[in-house]
Coordinates of C-alpha atoms and ligand atoms in Angstrom, one line a residue:
M27 CA 21.2 0.2 -29.0
G28 CA 22.1 -3.5 -28.8
N29 CA 25.1 -2.9 -26.4
Q30 CA 23.3 -1.0 -23.8
K31 CA 23.4 -2.7 -20.4
V32 CA 20.7 -1.9 -17.8
I33 CA 20.7 -3.2 -14.2
V34 CA 17.5 -3.1 -12.1
I35 CA 18.0 -3.7 -8.4
G36 CA 15.0 -5.2 -6.5
A37 CA 12.3 -7.5 -7.9
G38 CA 9.2 -6.1 -6.2
I39 CA 6.5 -4.6 -8.4
S40 CA 8.6 -1.4 -8.8
G41 CA 11.7 -3.2 -10.2
L42 CA 9.6 -5.5 -12.3
A43 CA 7.6 -2.7 -13.8
A44 CA 10.9 -0.8 -14.4
V45 CA 12.1 -3.9 -16.4
Y46 CA 9.0 -4.0 -18.4
Y47 CA 8.9 -0.3 -19.4
M48 CA 12.7 -0.3 -20.0
K49 CA 12.1 -3.1 -22.5
Q50 CA 9.3 -1.2 -24.1
N51 CA 11.5 1.9 -24.5
L52 CA 14.7 0.1 -25.5
P53 CA 13.9 -3.4 -26.9
E54 CA 17.5 -4.1 -27.7
A55 CA 19.0 -3.3 -24.3
H56 CA 20.2 -6.1 -22.1
I57 CA 18.4 -5.9 -18.8
T58 CA 19.6 -7.7 -15.7
L59 CA 17.4 -7.9 -12.6
L60 CA 19.2 -8.3 -9.3
E61 CA 17.3 -9.5 -6.3
A62 CA 18.6 -10.1 -2.7
S63 CA 16.0 -12.7 -1.7
D64 CA 15.4 -16.1 -3.3
R65 CA 12.1 -15.1 -5.0
I66 CA 10.6 -12.4 -7.2
G67 CA 7.7 -10.2 -6.2
G68 CA 8.9 -8.4 -3.1
K69 CA 5.8 -7.7 -0.9
I70 CA 3.6 -9.5 -3.5
K71 CA 3.4 -13.1 -2.5
T72 CA 0.6 -15.6 -3.4
V73 CA 0.3 -18.9 -1.7
R74 CA -2.0 -21.6 -3.2
R75 CA -3.2 -24.4 -0.9
D76 CA -6.1 -26.8 -1.0
G77 CA -8.0 -24.6 -3.5
F78 CA -7.4 -21.4 -1.6
V79 CA -5.6 -18.5 -3.3
I80 CA -4.0 -16.5 -0.5
E81 CA -2.5 -13.1 -1.1
C82 CA 0.1 -12.6 1.7
G83 CA 0.9 -9.0 0.8
P84 CA -1.2 -6.7 -1.4
E85 CA -4.6 -8.2 -2.4
G86 CA -5.6 -5.7 -5.1
Y87 CA -5.4 -2.0 -6.0
M88 CA -7.5 1.1 -6.5
A89 CA -9.3 0.9 -9.8
R90 CA -9.4 4.6 -10.4
K91 CA -5.6 4.7 -10.9
P92 CA -5.2 3.4 -14.5
T93 CA -1.5 2.7 -15.0
L94 CA -1.5 -0.7 -13.5
T95 CA -4.7 -1.7 -15.3
N96 CA -3.1 -0.6 -18.6
L97 CA 0.0 -2.6 -17.8
I98 CA -2.0 -5.7 -16.9
K99 CA -3.9 -5.4 -20.2
D100 CA -0.7 -4.8 -22.2
I101 CA 0.9 -8.0 -20.9
G102 CA -2.2 -10.1 -21.8
L103 CA -3.7 -10.6 -18.3
G104 CA -6.7 -8.3 -18.9
D105 CA -9.2 -11.2 -18.9
Q106 CA -8.1 -12.0 -15.3
L107 CA -9.1 -8.6 -13.9
V108 CA -11.8 -8.7 -11.3
H109 CA -13.5 -6.0 -9.2
S110 CA -13.8 -6.6 -5.5
G111 CA -17.1 -7.5 -4.0
T112 CA -18.9 -4.7 -2.1
G113 CA -20.9 -4.7 1.1
T114 CA -21.1 -3.2 4.5
Y115 CA -17.9 -2.2 6.2
Y116 CA -17.7 -2.1 10.0
I117 CA -15.7 -0.6 12.7
Y118 CA -15.2 -2.4 16.0
V119 CA -15.5 0.2 18.7
N120 CA -16.8 0.3 22.2
H121 CA -16.9 -3.6 22.2
R122 CA -19.2 -4.0 19.2
L123 CA -19.2 -3.9 15.4
R124 CA -20.9 -0.9 14.0
Q125 CA -21.6 -0.1 10.4
M126 CA -19.6 2.7 8.9
P127 CA -22.2 5.4 8.3
K128 CA -23.5 5.6 4.7
G129 CA -21.8 8.2 2.7
S130 CA -18.6 8.4 4.7
V131 CA -15.4 8.5 2.7
M132 CA -12.3 7.4 4.6
G133 CA -14.3 8.0 7.8
I134 CA -15.3 11.5 6.8
P135 CA -19.0 12.0 6.8
T136 CA -20.7 13.5 3.8
K137 CA -24.3 12.7 4.5
M138 CA -26.0 14.1 7.6
L139 CA -28.7 11.6 8.4
P140 CA -26.5 8.5 8.7
M141 CA -24.1 10.5 10.7
V142 CA -26.8 11.8 13.1
T143 CA -28.0 8.3 13.7
T144 CA -24.7 6.4 14.0
G145 CA -23.6 5.1 17.4
L146 CA -20.0 5.5 16.4
V147 CA -19.7 9.0 17.8
S148 CA -21.4 10.7 20.8
P149 CA -23.8 13.6 20.3
L150 CA -21.1 16.0 21.4
G151 CA -18.6 14.4 19.0
K152 CA -21.1 14.9 16.2
L153 CA -21.6 18.5 17.1
R154 CA -17.9 19.0 17.1
A155 CA -17.6 17.3 13.7
A156 CA -20.3 19.6 12.3
L157 CA -18.1 22.6 13.2
D158 CA -16.1 21.7 10.1
L159 CA -18.8 23.6 8.2
L160 CA -17.8 26.8 10.0
I161 CA -14.1 26.8 10.9
P162 CA -11.4 28.4 8.7
R163 CA -8.8 26.6 6.7
V164 CA -6.3 24.5 8.7
Y165 CA -3.8 23.7 6.0
Q166 CA -1.7 26.7 5.0
D167 CA 0.6 25.3 2.3
K168 CA 2.8 23.9 5.1
D169 CA 2.8 20.2 5.7
I170 CA 1.1 19.0 8.9
S171 CA 0.2 15.6 10.3
L172 CA -3.0 13.9 9.4
K173 CA -3.9 13.8 13.1
E174 CA -3.6 17.6 13.4
F175 CA -5.5 18.2 10.2
F176 CA -8.4 16.0 10.9
E177 CA -8.7 16.7 14.6
R178 CA -8.7 20.5 14.0
R179 CA -11.4 20.1 11.3
L180 CA -13.6 17.3 12.8
G181 CA -12.7 16.9 16.4
S182 CA -10.8 14.1 18.2
E183 CA -13.7 11.7 18.8
L184 CA -14.5 11.3 15.1
V185 CA -10.8 10.9 14.4
T186 CA -10.4 8.2 17.1
N187 CA -13.6 6.3 16.3
M188 CA -13.8 6.5 12.5
I189 CA -10.8 8.1 10.6
E190 CA -7.9 6.7 12.6
P191 CA -8.9 3.0 12.5
L192 CA -9.5 3.2 8.7
L193 CA -6.4 5.1 7.8
S194 CA -4.0 3.2 10.1
G195 CA -5.6 0.0 8.7
I196 CA -4.6 1.2 5.2
Y197 CA -1.2 2.7 5.9
N198 CA -0.2 0.8 9.1
G199 CA 1.0 4.2 10.4
D200 CA 0.5 6.6 13.2
L201 CA -1.7 9.6 12.2
A202 CA 0.4 11.8 14.5
D203 CA 3.4 11.3 12.2
M204 CA 1.9 10.9 8.8
S205 CA 2.2 13.7 6.3
L206 CA -1.0 15.3 4.9
E207 CA 0.8 16.4 1.7
A208 CA 2.4 13.1 0.9
T209 CA -0.3 10.7 2.1
L210 CA -3.7 12.4 1.4
P211 CA -3.0 15.6 -0.6
Q212 CA -6.5 15.4 -2.0
F213 CA -7.9 16.4 1.4
A214 CA -5.6 19.5 1.5
A215 CA -6.8 20.4 -2.0
I216 CA -10.5 19.9 -1.0
E217 CA -10.0 22.1 2.0
K218 CA -8.2 24.7 -0.1
K219 CA -11.1 24.8 -2.6
H220 CA -14.2 24.3 -0.4
R221 CA -12.9 25.2 3.1
S222 CA -15.2 22.6 4.7
L223 CA -14.1 19.0 4.3
I224 CA -17.7 17.7 4.6
L225 CA -19.0 20.0 1.9
G226 CA -16.0 19.5 -0.3
M227 CA -16.2 15.7 -0.1
K228 CA -20.0 15.8 -0.8
S229 CA -19.3 17.6 -4.1
I230 CA -16.7 15.1 -5.3
Q231 CA -17.7 11.7 -3.8
P232 CA -18.2 8.8 -6.2
P233 CA -21.6 7.3 -6.4
K234 CA -20.9 4.2 -4.2
Q235 CA -19.2 4.5 -0.8
A236 CA -18.1 2.3 2.1
G237 CA -21.1 1.6 4.3
T238 CA -23.5 0.8 1.4
S239 CA -24.8 -2.8 1.1
K240 CA -25.8 -2.7 -2.5
K241 CA -24.2 -5.4 -4.6
S242 CA -22.1 -3.7 -7.3
A243 CA -18.6 -3.6 -8.6
G244 CA -16.1 -2.5 -5.9
R245 CA -13.5 0.2 -6.2
F246 CA -10.6 -2.3 -6.1
L247 CA -9.3 -4.5 -8.8
S248 CA -7.2 -7.7 -8.6
L249 CA -6.3 -10.7 -10.7
S250 CA -8.3 -13.9 -10.3
C251 CA -5.2 -15.9 -11.3
G252 CA -3.3 -14.4 -8.3
L253 CA -0.9 -11.5 -8.2
D254 CA 2.1 -13.8 -8.5
V255 CA 1.2 -14.4 -12.1
L256 CA 1.6 -10.7 -12.7
V257 CA 5.1 -10.6 -11.2
E258 CA 6.2 -13.7 -13.1
K259 CA 4.9 -12.3 -16.4
L260 CA 6.7 -9.0 -15.8
A261 CA 9.9 -10.9 -14.8
S262 CA 9.9 -12.6 -18.2
Y263 CA 10.8 -9.2 -19.8
A264 CA 14.3 -9.3 -18.1
D265 CA 17.1 -10.9 -20.1
E266 CA 18.7 -12.2 -16.9
I267 CA 17.5 -12.6 -13.4
R268 CA 19.9 -13.2 -10.5
L269 CA 18.2 -14.2 -7.2
K270 CA 20.1 -14.3 -3.9
T271 CA 22.2 -11.5 -5.2
P272 CA 22.2 -8.6 -2.7
V273 CA 23.7 -5.4 -3.9
D274 CA 26.1 -3.5 -1.6
H275 CA 26.9 -0.3 -3.4
V276 CA 26.0 1.7 -6.5
E277 CA 27.9 4.3 -8.3
P278 CA 27.8 5.6 -11.9
G279 CA 28.2 2.7 -14.3
K280 CA 29.0 0.3 -11.4
V281 CA 27.1 -2.1 -9.1
T282 CA 29.0 -3.8 -6.3
L283 CA 27.4 -7.1 -5.0
S284 CA 27.8 -8.2 -1.4
D285 CA 30.3 -10.9 -2.5
G286 CA 32.5 -8.1 -4.0
T287 CA 31.7 -8.8 -7.6
V288 CA 31.5 -5.6 -9.7
L289 CA 29.0 -5.4 -12.6
N290 CA 29.1 -2.6 -15.1
A291 CA 26.0 -1.0 -16.6
D292 CA 25.1 2.0 -18.7
S293 CA 22.0 2.6 -16.6
I294 CA 21.1 1.5 -13.1
I295 CA 17.7 1.6 -11.5
L296 CA 17.2 1.1 -7.8
A297 CA 13.9 -0.3 -6.7
T298 CA 14.8 -1.7 -3.3
S299 CA 13.1 -1.7 0.0
P300 CA 13.1 1.6 2.0
K301 CA 16.0 0.9 4.3
Q302 CA 18.4 0.0 1.5
L303 CA 18.5 3.4 -0.2
G304 CA 21.0 5.0 2.2
P305 CA 23.5 2.1 2.3
L306 CA 23.4 1.6 -1.5
L307 CA 23.8 5.2 -2.5
D308 CA 25.5 6.7 0.6
F309 CA 24.7 10.4 0.2
P310 CA 22.9 12.4 2.9
E311 CA 19.6 12.9 1.1
A312 CA 19.4 9.1 0.5
W313 CA 20.1 8.4 4.1
S314 CA 17.5 10.9 5.2
L315 CA 14.8 9.0 3.3
S316 CA 16.1 5.7 4.3
N317 CA 16.2 6.6 8.0
D318 CA 12.6 7.8 8.0
K319 CA 10.1 5.8 10.0
R320 CA 9.4 2.3 8.9
T321 CA 6.8 0.0 10.5
T322 CA 6.4 -3.7 11.1
T323 CA 3.3 -5.8 10.5
A324 CA 2.1 -9.3 9.9
T325 CA -0.8 -10.6 7.9
V326 CA -2.5 -13.7 9.3
A327 CA -4.6 -15.6 6.7
L328 CA -7.0 -18.2 8.2
A329 CA -8.7 -20.8 6.1
F330 CA -12.0 -22.2 7.4
K331 CA -14.9 -24.4 6.4
K332 CA -17.8 -22.0 5.9
E333 CA -19.9 -23.5 8.8
E334 CA -17.1 -22.6 11.2
V335 CA -17.5 -18.8 10.5
E336 CA -20.3 -16.5 11.5
Q337 CA -21.6 -15.1 8.3
L338 CA -21.5 -11.3 8.4
D339 CA -22.7 -9.4 5.4
G340 CA -19.9 -7.3 4.1
T341 CA -16.2 -7.2 3.4
G342 CA -14.6 -6.7 6.8
Y343 CA -13.9 -4.3 9.6
V344 CA -11.3 -2.2 11.2
V345 CA -10.6 -2.1 14.9
S346 CA -10.3 1.1 16.9
R347 CA -7.0 1.3 18.7
K348 CA -8.7 2.1 22.0
E349 CA -10.1 -1.4 22.1
G350 CA -6.6 -2.6 23.0
L351 CA -6.7 -5.7 20.7
N352 CA -3.7 -7.2 18.8
I353 CA -5.6 -7.2 15.5
T354 CA -6.0 -4.0 13.6
A355 CA -8.4 -5.0 10.8
C356 CA -10.1 -8.1 9.3
S357 CA -11.0 -8.8 5.7
F358 CA -13.6 -11.4 4.7
M359 CA -11.5 -12.3 1.7
N360 CA -13.9 -14.7 0.0
H361 CA -16.6 -12.0 0.1
K362 CA -14.3 -9.5 -1.5
W363 CA -12.7 -11.9 -3.9
S364 CA -14.7 -15.1 -4.6
Y365 CA -11.7 -16.9 -6.2
T366 CA -9.7 -16.9 -2.9
A367 CA -11.6 -19.8 -1.3
P368 CA -13.4 -23.0 -2.5
E369 CA -17.2 -22.7 -2.5
D370 CA -17.7 -24.4 0.9
C371 CA -14.9 -22.5 2.6
A372 CA -14.1 -19.0 3.9
L373 CA -10.8 -17.1 4.0
I374 CA -10.3 -14.5 6.7
R375 CA -7.3 -12.2 6.7
T376 CA -6.4 -10.2 9.7
Y377 CA -3.4 -8.0 10.6
V378 CA -1.3 -7.6 13.7
G379 CA 1.4 -5.0 14.6
T380 CA 0.9 -1.3 14.7
A381 CA 3.2 1.7 14.3
E382 CA 3.2 2.1 18.1
D383 CA 3.6 -1.6 19.1
A384 CA 4.8 -4.4 16.8
A385 CA 6.2 -6.7 19.4
I386 CA 3.7 -9.4 18.5
V387 CA 5.1 -9.7 15.0
E388 CA 8.4 -11.1 16.5
E389 CA 6.5 -14.0 18.2
S390 CA 6.1 -17.5 16.8
D391 CA 3.5 -18.4 14.2
E392 CA 1.6 -20.4 16.8
A393 CA 1.5 -17.5 19.2
I394 CA 0.4 -15.0 16.6
E395 CA -2.3 -17.3 15.3
E396 CA -3.6 -17.9 18.9
K397 CA -3.7 -14.2 19.7
A398 CA -5.3 -13.3 16.4
L399 CA -8.0 -15.9 16.8
A400 CA -8.7 -14.9 20.4
D401 CA -9.3 -11.3 19.3
L402 CA -11.4 -12.4 16.2
R403 CA -13.6 -14.5 18.5
K404 CA -14.3 -11.5 20.7
I405 CA -15.9 -9.9 17.7
S406 CA -17.7 -12.7 15.9
K407 CA -18.2 -16.5 16.2
L408 CA -15.3 -18.4 14.7
G409 CA -14.4 -22.1 14.9
T410 CA -11.1 -23.9 14.2
P411 CA -9.2 -23.0 11.1
L412 CA -8.1 -25.6 8.6
F413 CA -4.7 -23.9 8.4
S414 CA -3.1 -20.5 8.6
V415 CA -0.5 -18.6 6.6
I416 CA 1.5 -15.9 8.5
T417 CA 3.6 -13.3 6.6
R418 CA 5.8 -10.8 8.4
Q419 CA 7.0 -7.4 7.1
I420 CA 9.7 -6.4 9.5
D421 CA 10.8 -2.8 9.5
N422 CA 9.8 -2.8 5.8
M423 CA 6.8 -0.6 5.5
P424 CA 7.7 3.0 4.6
Q425 CA 5.9 5.8 6.4
Y426 CA 5.5 9.2 4.8
T427 CA 6.1 11.4 7.8
V428 CA 5.6 15.2 7.8
N429 CA 7.7 16.9 5.1
H430 CA 8.2 13.6 3.2
N431 CA 7.7 15.4 -0.2
Q432 CA 10.5 17.8 0.6
R433 CA 12.8 15.0 1.5
V434 CA 12.0 13.2 -1.8
Q435 CA 12.6 16.4 -3.7
A436 CA 16.0 16.8 -2.1
F437 CA 16.8 13.2 -2.8
E438 CA 15.8 13.4 -6.4
D439 CA 17.7 16.6 -7.0
A440 CA 20.8 15.0 -5.5
L441 CA 20.3 11.8 -7.5
G442 CA 19.8 13.8 -10.7
K443 CA 23.4 14.8 -10.4
I444 CA 24.6 11.2 -10.5
N445 CA 25.0 10.0 -14.1
G446 CA 22.9 7.0 -15.1
V447 CA 21.6 6.1 -11.7
Y448 CA 17.8 6.3 -11.0
A449 CA 15.5 5.2 -8.2
C450 CA 11.8 4.3 -7.9
G451 CA 9.7 2.4 -5.4
A452 CA 7.2 2.6 -2.6
L453 CA 9.5 4.8 -0.6
L454 CA 9.0 7.8 -3.0
H455 CA 5.7 8.7 -4.6
G456 CA 3.1 6.5 -3.1
V457 CA 2.9 3.0 -1.6
G458 CA 0.0 1.7 -3.6
L459 CA 0.7 -0.8 -6.5
P460 CA -0.4 1.7 -9.2
D461 CA 1.7 4.4 -7.6
C462 CA 4.8 2.1 -7.7
V463 CA 4.1 1.2 -11.4
D464 CA 3.5 4.8 -12.3
N465 CA 6.8 5.8 -10.7
A466 CA 8.7 2.9 -12.4
M467 CA 7.2 3.9 -15.7
H468 CA 8.4 7.5 -15.5
V469 CA 11.9 6.5 -14.2
A470 CA 12.3 3.9 -17.0
E471 CA 11.3 6.5 -19.6
E472 CA 13.8 8.9 -18.2
A473 CA 16.6 6.3 -18.1
A474 CA 15.8 5.1 -21.6
G475 CA 15.7 8.7 -22.9
Q476 CA 19.1 9.4 -21.5
L477 CA 20.6 6.2 -23.0
K478 CA 19.2 7.2 -26.4
E479 CA 20.7 10.7 -26.0
N480 CA 24.1 9.2 -25.1
E481 CA 24.0 6.9 -28.1
D482 CA 23.0 9.7 -30.5
A483 CA 25.8 11.9 -29.1
A484 CA 28.3 9.0 -29.6
T485 CA 27.1 8.4 -33.2
N486 CA 27.4 12.1 -34.0
S487 CA 30.8 12.7 -32.5
Ligands
LIG19 C1 0.5 -6.6 3.9 C2 0.5 -5.6 2.9 C3 -0.7 -5.3 2.2 C4 -0.7 -4.4 1.2 N1 -1.9 -4.2 0.5 C5 -1.9 -3.4 -0.6 C6 -3.0 -3.4 -1.4 O1 -4.0 -4.1 -1.2 N2 -3.0 -2.6 -2.5 C7 -1.9 -1.8 -2.8 O2 -1.9 -1.1 -3.8 N3 -0.8 -1.8 -2.0 C8 -0.7 -2.6 -0.9 N4 0.4 -2.7 -0.2 C9 1.6 -1.9 -0.5 C10 2.4 -2.5 -1.7 O3 2.3 -3.9 -1.7 C11 3.8 -2.1 -1.7 O4 4.0 -0.7 -1.5 C12 4.6 -2.5 -2.9 O5 4.4 -3.9 -3.2 C13 6.0 -2.1 -2.8 O6 6.7 -2.6 -4.0 P1 8.3 -2.2 -4.2 O7 8.7 -3.0 -5.4 O8 8.4 -0.7 -4.2 O9 9.0 -2.8 -2.9 P2 9.2 -4.3 -2.4 O10 8.0 -5.1 -2.8 O11 9.6 -4.1 -1.0 O12 10.4 -4.8 -3.2 C14 11.8 -4.5 -3.0 C15 12.6 -5.6 -3.4 O13 14.0 -5.2 -3.4 C16 14.8 -6.3 -2.8 N5 16.0 -5.7 -2.3 C17 16.2 -5.0 -1.2 N6 17.4 -4.7 -1.0 C18 18.1 -5.2 -2.0 C19 19.5 -5.2 -2.3 N7 20.4 -4.6 -1.6 N8 19.9 -5.9 -3.4 C20 19.0 -6.5 -4.2 N9 17.7 -6.5 -3.9 C21 17.2 -5.9 -2.8 C22 13.9 -6.9 -1.8 O14 14.3 -8.2 -1.5 C23 12.5 -6.8 -2.5 O15 12.3 -8.0 -3.3 C24 0.5 -3.7 0.8 C25 1.7 -3.9 1.5 C26 1.7 -4.9 2.5 C27 3.0 -5.3 3.1

């Protein structure tokens, strides 16, 4: 196996995990990692400044998905794993912060009393939501948008005031485009089994939910050393890393760089950003995925002395779109992750740019900071930041629009016919870090299995 050459394209979490699993499956293979930018990590980026640990991209991941946790333990970083802090979560709607009703899961109520007493939805809106207990199934094994699904089940007011701010905060997407099957298939499954979402969620909900204020381990995990340590450790499994090396084209056994250099490989794994798949592979199914909707966003991390920040119990809030603010959500990072700020300081992270309007992301750092601060100050008292770190993701956030799974299937069928070329990444089977790692693991196993088969066939012939 010593002569096998593997090229992985893209040094985000997907490419790095692919390198790691490839090395586990084929220790003797020579693995080269090609990255267009001047750094590894892709959307993962950690900035350390004056005792702050600032995650500019993902901050953590869902603890219930085990692949990434297993990987972290396997590479010796298990002692750095930390659960997020818990606490009240708020929605800013009708010009004030209101607690997410206890027992709500992704904005869907599962407990009657907190729902009856919440000011988030009018009495009529609550009655409409309760119709969920009676109305027939909406999902009929044919993909529909999240907006259509939730509005038909729970009514538009609950969607506007509770579900939409939460989900668009997580996915930076427009509910009217987003695929139920690809984004939240569990809700389609719950409806299929229980018909009513409220009753179905009640039967499966974990013991602690958003809206509770009890101090206990949160449902997210991260690394207290910073996520950049994870990417650096994974990168160490590559035999060779070439930064500032954009790839232009891929065909079986051959990778063409943008400077015209051609590299040969027995196996090629693409793990690039969404818009690159079409240009690199240049077949219709790859273009179709690549041309799907992508959104633009910026994270604005603001460092403060603690006395400059109104202390709100909890981990943050999302903002209803109808408030017309630039910011879409705000996380109290040092409440969620104590290691992110020195003892006497606070770190706030807010987000600007939506699927419908991302013009603000193109503005200068100063303008973004000013607008973000103006919005934050409408919601709670805030002094002058010590400094800010602004990170843009321009046209780089994949959106799973209706029928995404069918497009992925068609792409993977077509790619399967191309010898020794594989693809993984957030564009395909989930944008969360554990989904990316899971996808990379399966693809690396498949690629390694094929290389072993080729070698066996060559030995026996
Ligand atoms: C602000 C933000 C917050 C997030 N928060 C969370 C969170 O808390 N939890 C969570 O689980 N997920 C979160 N996500 C989602 C998650 O971070 C991403 O889905 C994931 O990191 C994507 O990883 P990837 O490797 O697939 O792609 P990327 O990280 O985009 O990496 C792709 C890499 O390919 C390189 N590349 C592109 N084209 C070429 C080329 N032609 N040649 C060579 N290299 C190329 C790029 O430069 C890049 O380095 C967040 C995302 C963002 C932006």
